[in-house]
Amino acid sequence: MRDVAIIGIGHTKFGRASNTLLELFSEAALQAIDDAGVDLKDIGAIFQGAALPGFEEGQVTPPGFSAAELNLSPIPATRYEGACASASIAIREAAMWVASGEYDVVLAGGVEKALSMGTLYATRTFAMACHAPTEGPVGLTFPGVFAMAARQYSKNYGISIDKLREKMAHVSIKNHRHGALNPLAQFYNKLGDLKVEDVINSRLVADPLTLLDCCPFSDGAAAIVLCSAEEARKYTDDPVYILGTGQGSGGPLSKMEDLTKPVSRISSARMAFKRAGLVPSDIEVLELHDCFTIAELIALESMGFFGWGEAADATVEGLTDLGGKIPVNMSGGLIGKGHPIGATGASQVYWLVKQMRGEAPKGIQINPVPEYGMTDTLGGDLGTLCHIILGRTKK
Amino acid sequence: MEKKYMVLTFAEYEEGLRNGKLLGLRCGSCKKITCHPMPVCQWCGGRSLERMELSGEGELTTFTVIRVPAEGFEDDAPYIPCLVKTREGPCVIGRLDYDAEQATQELIGKRVRMNGSYTYKGDKYSGGAHTCPVFEVAE
Ligand SMILES: [Zn+2]
């Protein structure tokens, strides 16, 4: 298998978009192609994440139309669907195909128009990533899933719900502070100075999670161009290499031993570390799936960055912020930057590459430029997990 | 004879719920109980399964109060999804029959028992109506 590099990246402004799904994806794709300096005709295949296009625009099989819109027909173009992890599994597959030697240069990314659906309908369609037979009739929502996880976290570690709410608030404060500095974020120049009281006093969505514990619904797209590592320097002086990936699957919540220790995430992260030959202490920047404040804590512990029950206090102490042990979600994460679900994994990769090139916006760039970074993306109620480890040098 | 892959179908499980019964499967290999039904044992993957009925009793392991519902559940809010570890071993998800305004963390660990079921009429995406168990606090 060949080593694989990222040579171009693209990212639309997250928030509300009037453009069509196809236009959004094309915009991110063309940015990535221009950034890579490749010719459109060099693209061998498209790997596109999209979770709910059928419900957003009545559009099934968007990648074929994306290929057509970029005048790339008839190259293979495939949709990957893993709910909120769709783009990550698309990128993982793209890397595998390039590594195999089948393609030399490919386009991967994702797109979503969730904000345009409105809260009620969007909540319904997001809940489709729950286990429909058992969790459907209960009326479970995504905030509901993580609210149940938060209560289990509180119980497991003997932290009162009121105390846990204060600790979780620091995730929202940090990620909104970062997002407010990111011009492509949904909350750019907004909510950058939240206080604990702001988070815990905002509207209850699913007890104990409030609106400011949750990421927003968003429209947006992100894309990257990948090629074989030996060709990368032909196109760019700053290639970023895919050192390892992992993927894991979960199941219905009722079959999970403990919502705060998801096996799907633990095994996916371990797979990625093993492939990369790295351990958590090697990683210098993380873009992880903070769909809810509690989700960031669970992710940090499941990936091995903190011991069980330790991520809450670590966050309060600033260990996950700039200058801390492991800076997390410098882009604003899903909470501050927005969460167009099918695009999120590609957005996470985009912001890691920005960090590694030293091109992140003022105030959120890590210095010195990080050598190794990692993404964590979660689809459904822990049903599809994906991790991608990036590095500035080949293994 | 045609081989039967589903010893207890999901529709039969739901019908059981509507009749006040929590139905499951006993594994011939590891003797453990699977509920809701699956084509293989949820613990060991064993395929020698026979139907059984659970007591409907267990312990509440977590819950939430949904304030912002999904489309189709507007009239239900606020309502309480919960996870219950049954006396027989497997966890099941359902609703808790309890005053949403009084539902606090102290509920976790309480003994509960199934006292009925809830049937959601379904929407155009749900493939018809579906049923989940409803639990009440037993202490
Ligand atoms: Zn068994």
PDB file of C-alpha atoms in Angstrom, chain A residues 55 119-125 127-128 131-156 159-161 203-209 211 252-257 259, chain B residues 10 13-14 34-38 42-43 61-74 76 79-83 85 90-95 100 103-106 108-109 118-120 123 125-126 130-133:
ATOM      1  CA  PHE A  55     -34.718  15.079   3.087  1.00  0.00           C
ATOM      2  CA  THR A 119     -35.427  22.743  13.960  1.00  0.00           C
ATOM      3  CA  LEU A 120     -38.476  20.443  14.131  1.00  0.00           C
ATOM      4  CA  TYR A 121     -37.921  18.663  10.807  1.00  0.00           C
ATOM      5  CA  ALA A 122     -34.132  18.609  11.234  1.00  0.00           C
ATOM      6  CA  THR A 123     -34.523  17.053  14.694  1.00  0.00           C
ATOM      7  CA  ARG A 124     -36.776  14.379  13.154  1.00  0.00           C
ATOM      8  CA  THR A 125     -34.333  13.554  10.362  1.00  0.00           C
ATOM      9  CA  ALA A 127     -33.204  11.116  14.938  1.00  0.00           C
ATOM     10  CA  MET A 128     -33.267   8.724  11.977  1.00  0.00           C
ATOM     11  CA  HIS A 131     -32.074   2.741  16.171  1.00  0.00           C
ATOM     12  CA  ALA A 132     -35.471   3.164  14.520  1.00  0.00           C
ATOM     13  CA  PRO A 133     -37.209  -0.001  15.871  1.00  0.00           C
ATOM     14  CA  THR A 134     -36.465   0.560  19.584  1.00  0.00           C
ATOM     15  CA  GLU A 135     -35.487   4.224  19.935  1.00  0.00           C
ATOM     16  CA  GLY A 136     -37.962   5.555  17.344  1.00  0.00           C
ATOM     17  CA  PRO A 137     -41.211   5.058  19.290  1.00  0.00           C
ATOM     18  CA  VAL A 138     -39.564   6.363  22.485  1.00  0.00           C
ATOM     19  CA  GLY A 139     -39.200   9.730  20.741  1.00  0.00           C
ATOM     20  CA  LEU A 140     -35.478   9.879  21.422  1.00  0.00           C
ATOM     21  CA  THR A 141     -33.568  12.856  20.001  1.00  0.00           C
ATOM     22  CA  PHE A 142     -29.825  13.378  19.664  1.00  0.00           C
ATOM     23  CA  PRO A 143     -29.620  15.807  22.566  1.00  0.00           C
ATOM     24  CA  GLY A 144     -31.626  13.174  24.451  1.00  0.00           C
ATOM     25  CA  VAL A 145     -28.997  10.494  23.810  1.00  0.00           C
ATOM     26  CA  PHE A 146     -26.188  12.673  25.142  1.00  0.00           C
ATOM     27  CA  ALA A 147     -28.308  13.929  28.013  1.00  0.00           C
ATOM     28  CA  MET A 148     -28.675  10.287  29.090  1.00  0.00           C
ATOM     29  CA  ALA A 149     -24.903   9.900  28.734  1.00  0.00           C
ATOM     30  CA  ALA A 150     -24.366  13.017  30.885  1.00  0.00           C
ATOM     31  CA  ARG A 151     -26.517  11.567  33.664  1.00  0.00           C
ATOM     32  CA  GLN A 152     -24.546   8.339  33.509  1.00  0.00           C
ATOM     33  CA  TYR A 153     -21.280  10.335  33.667  1.00  0.00           C
ATOM     34  CA  SER A 154     -22.596  12.149  36.735  1.00  0.00           C
ATOM     35  CA  LYS A 155     -23.521   8.847  38.375  1.00  0.00           C
ATOM     36  CA  ASN A 156     -20.287   7.014  37.441  1.00  0.00           C
ATOM     37  CA  ILE A 159     -20.267  14.469  40.267  1.00  0.00           C
ATOM     38  CA  SER A 160     -23.605  16.140  41.047  1.00  0.00           C
ATOM     39  CA  ILE A 161     -25.645  17.202  38.015  1.00  0.00           C
ATOM     40  CA  ARG A 203     -33.009  26.960  27.382  1.00  0.00           C
ATOM     41  CA  LEU A 204     -33.194  23.277  28.414  1.00  0.00           C
ATOM     42  CA  VAL A 205     -33.264  21.054  25.332  1.00  0.00           C
ATOM     43  CA  ALA A 206     -32.949  17.613  26.953  1.00  0.00           C
ATOM     44  CA  ASP A 207     -32.340  17.697  30.690  1.00  0.00           C
ATOM     45  CA  PRO A 208     -29.506  18.441  31.714  1.00  0.00           C
ATOM     46  CA  LEU A 209     -28.315  19.787  28.322  1.00  0.00           C
ATOM     47  CA  LEU A 211     -29.133  25.044  23.966  1.00  0.00           C
ATOM     48  CA  PRO A 252     -28.675   0.296  19.657  1.00  0.00           C
ATOM     49  CA  LEU A 253     -28.100   2.204  22.933  1.00  0.00           C
ATOM     50  CA  SER A 254     -29.715  -0.640  24.873  1.00  0.00           C
ATOM     51  CA  LYS A 255     -26.955  -3.012  23.791  1.00  0.00           C
ATOM     52  CA  MET A 256     -24.204  -0.701  25.097  1.00  0.00           C
ATOM     53  CA  GLU A 257     -22.631  -1.465  28.439  1.00  0.00           C
ATOM     54  CA  LEU A 259     -22.920   5.258  27.182  1.00  0.00           C
TER      55      LEU A 259
ATOM     56  CA  PHE B  10     -39.657  -7.553  16.143  1.00  0.00           C
ATOM     57  CA  TYR B  13     -41.956  -8.501  20.363  1.00  0.00           C
ATOM     58  CA  GLU B  14     -44.001  -5.318  19.876  1.00  0.00           C
ATOM     59  CA  THR B  34     -31.414 -11.359  24.592  1.00  0.00           C
ATOM     60  CA  CYS B  35     -33.997  -8.546  24.545  1.00  0.00           C
ATOM     61  CA  HIS B  36     -35.053  -6.813  22.259  1.00  0.00           C
ATOM     62  CA  PRO B  37     -34.924  -9.837  19.941  1.00  0.00           C
ATOM     63  CA  MET B  38     -32.050 -10.353  17.505  1.00  0.00           C
ATOM     64  CA  GLN B  42     -26.544 -10.489  21.935  1.00  0.00           C
ATOM     65  CA  TRP B  43     -23.847 -11.816  24.307  1.00  0.00           C
ATOM     66  CA  THR B  61     -29.648   3.190  34.614  1.00  0.00           C
ATOM     67  CA  THR B  62     -30.250   6.586  33.000  1.00  0.00           C
ATOM     68  CA  PHE B  63     -32.931   8.892  31.594  1.00  0.00           C
ATOM     69  CA  THR B  64     -33.551  12.378  30.249  1.00  0.00           C
ATOM     70  CA  VAL B  65     -36.480  14.756  29.974  1.00  0.00           C
ATOM     71  CA  ILE B  66     -37.028  15.758  26.343  1.00  0.00           C
ATOM     72  CA  ARG B  67     -38.041  19.436  26.138  1.00  0.00           C
ATOM     73  CA  VAL B  68     -37.423  19.985  22.409  1.00  0.00           C
ATOM     74  CA  PRO B  69     -39.073  17.023  20.677  1.00  0.00           C
ATOM     75  CA  ALA B  70     -38.684  15.689  17.161  1.00  0.00           C
ATOM     76  CA  GLU B  71     -41.482  16.351  14.687  1.00  0.00           C
ATOM     77  CA  GLY B  72     -44.361  14.009  15.512  1.00  0.00           C
ATOM     78  CA  PHE B  73     -43.781  14.112  19.294  1.00  0.00           C
ATOM     79  CA  GLU B  74     -44.792  17.747  19.945  1.00  0.00           C
ATOM     80  CA  ASP B  76     -45.858  14.372  24.172  1.00  0.00           C
ATOM     81  CA  TYR B  79     -41.433  13.111  28.154  1.00  0.00           C
ATOM     82  CA  ILE B  80     -38.854  10.781  29.673  1.00  0.00           C
ATOM     83  CA  PRO B  81     -36.845   8.255  27.641  1.00  0.00           C
ATOM     84  CA  CYS B  82     -35.005   5.825  29.911  1.00  0.00           C
ATOM     85  CA  LEU B  83     -32.686   2.834  29.887  1.00  0.00           C
ATOM     86  CA  LYS B  85     -31.208  -2.967  33.102  1.00  0.00           C
ATOM     87  CA  PRO B  90     -30.193  -7.202  29.011  1.00  0.00           C
ATOM     88  CA  CYS B  91     -30.952  -3.464  28.945  1.00  0.00           C
ATOM     89  CA  VAL B  92     -34.037  -2.140  27.209  1.00  0.00           C
ATOM     90  CA  ILE B  93     -34.988   1.374  26.200  1.00  0.00           C
ATOM     91  CA  GLY B  94     -38.432   2.744  26.927  1.00  0.00           C
ATOM     92  CA  ARG B  95     -40.324   5.570  28.510  1.00  0.00           C
ATOM     93  CA  ALA B 100     -41.278  15.238  34.222  1.00  0.00           C
ATOM     94  CA  ALA B 103     -37.544  13.790  37.514  1.00  0.00           C
ATOM     95  CA  THR B 104     -34.115  14.248  39.119  1.00  0.00           C
ATOM     96  CA  GLN B 105     -30.836  12.345  39.261  1.00  0.00           C
ATOM     97  CA  GLU B 106     -32.034  10.405  42.347  1.00  0.00           C
ATOM     98  CA  ILE B 108     -31.042   6.532  38.720  1.00  0.00           C
ATOM     99  CA  GLY B 109     -30.605   3.156  40.399  1.00  0.00           C
ATOM    100  CA  TYR B 118     -46.463   3.296  24.334  1.00  0.00           C
ATOM    101  CA  THR B 119     -47.368   3.100  20.660  1.00  0.00           C
ATOM    102  CA  TYR B 120     -46.258   5.914  18.383  1.00  0.00           C
ATOM    103  CA  ASP B 123     -45.083   9.196  10.333  1.00  0.00           C
ATOM    104  CA  TYR B 125     -40.753   7.783   7.437  1.00  0.00           C
ATOM    105  CA  SER B 126     -41.321   5.238  10.201  1.00  0.00           C
ATOM    106  CA  HIS B 130     -44.075   1.172  16.616  1.00  0.00           C
ATOM    107  CA  THR B 131     -44.256   0.281  20.296  1.00  0.00           C
ATOM    108  CA  CYS B 132     -41.883   0.649  23.225  1.00  0.00           C
ATOM    109  CA  PRO B 133     -42.181  -0.480  26.871  1.00  0.00           C
TER     110      PRO B 133
END
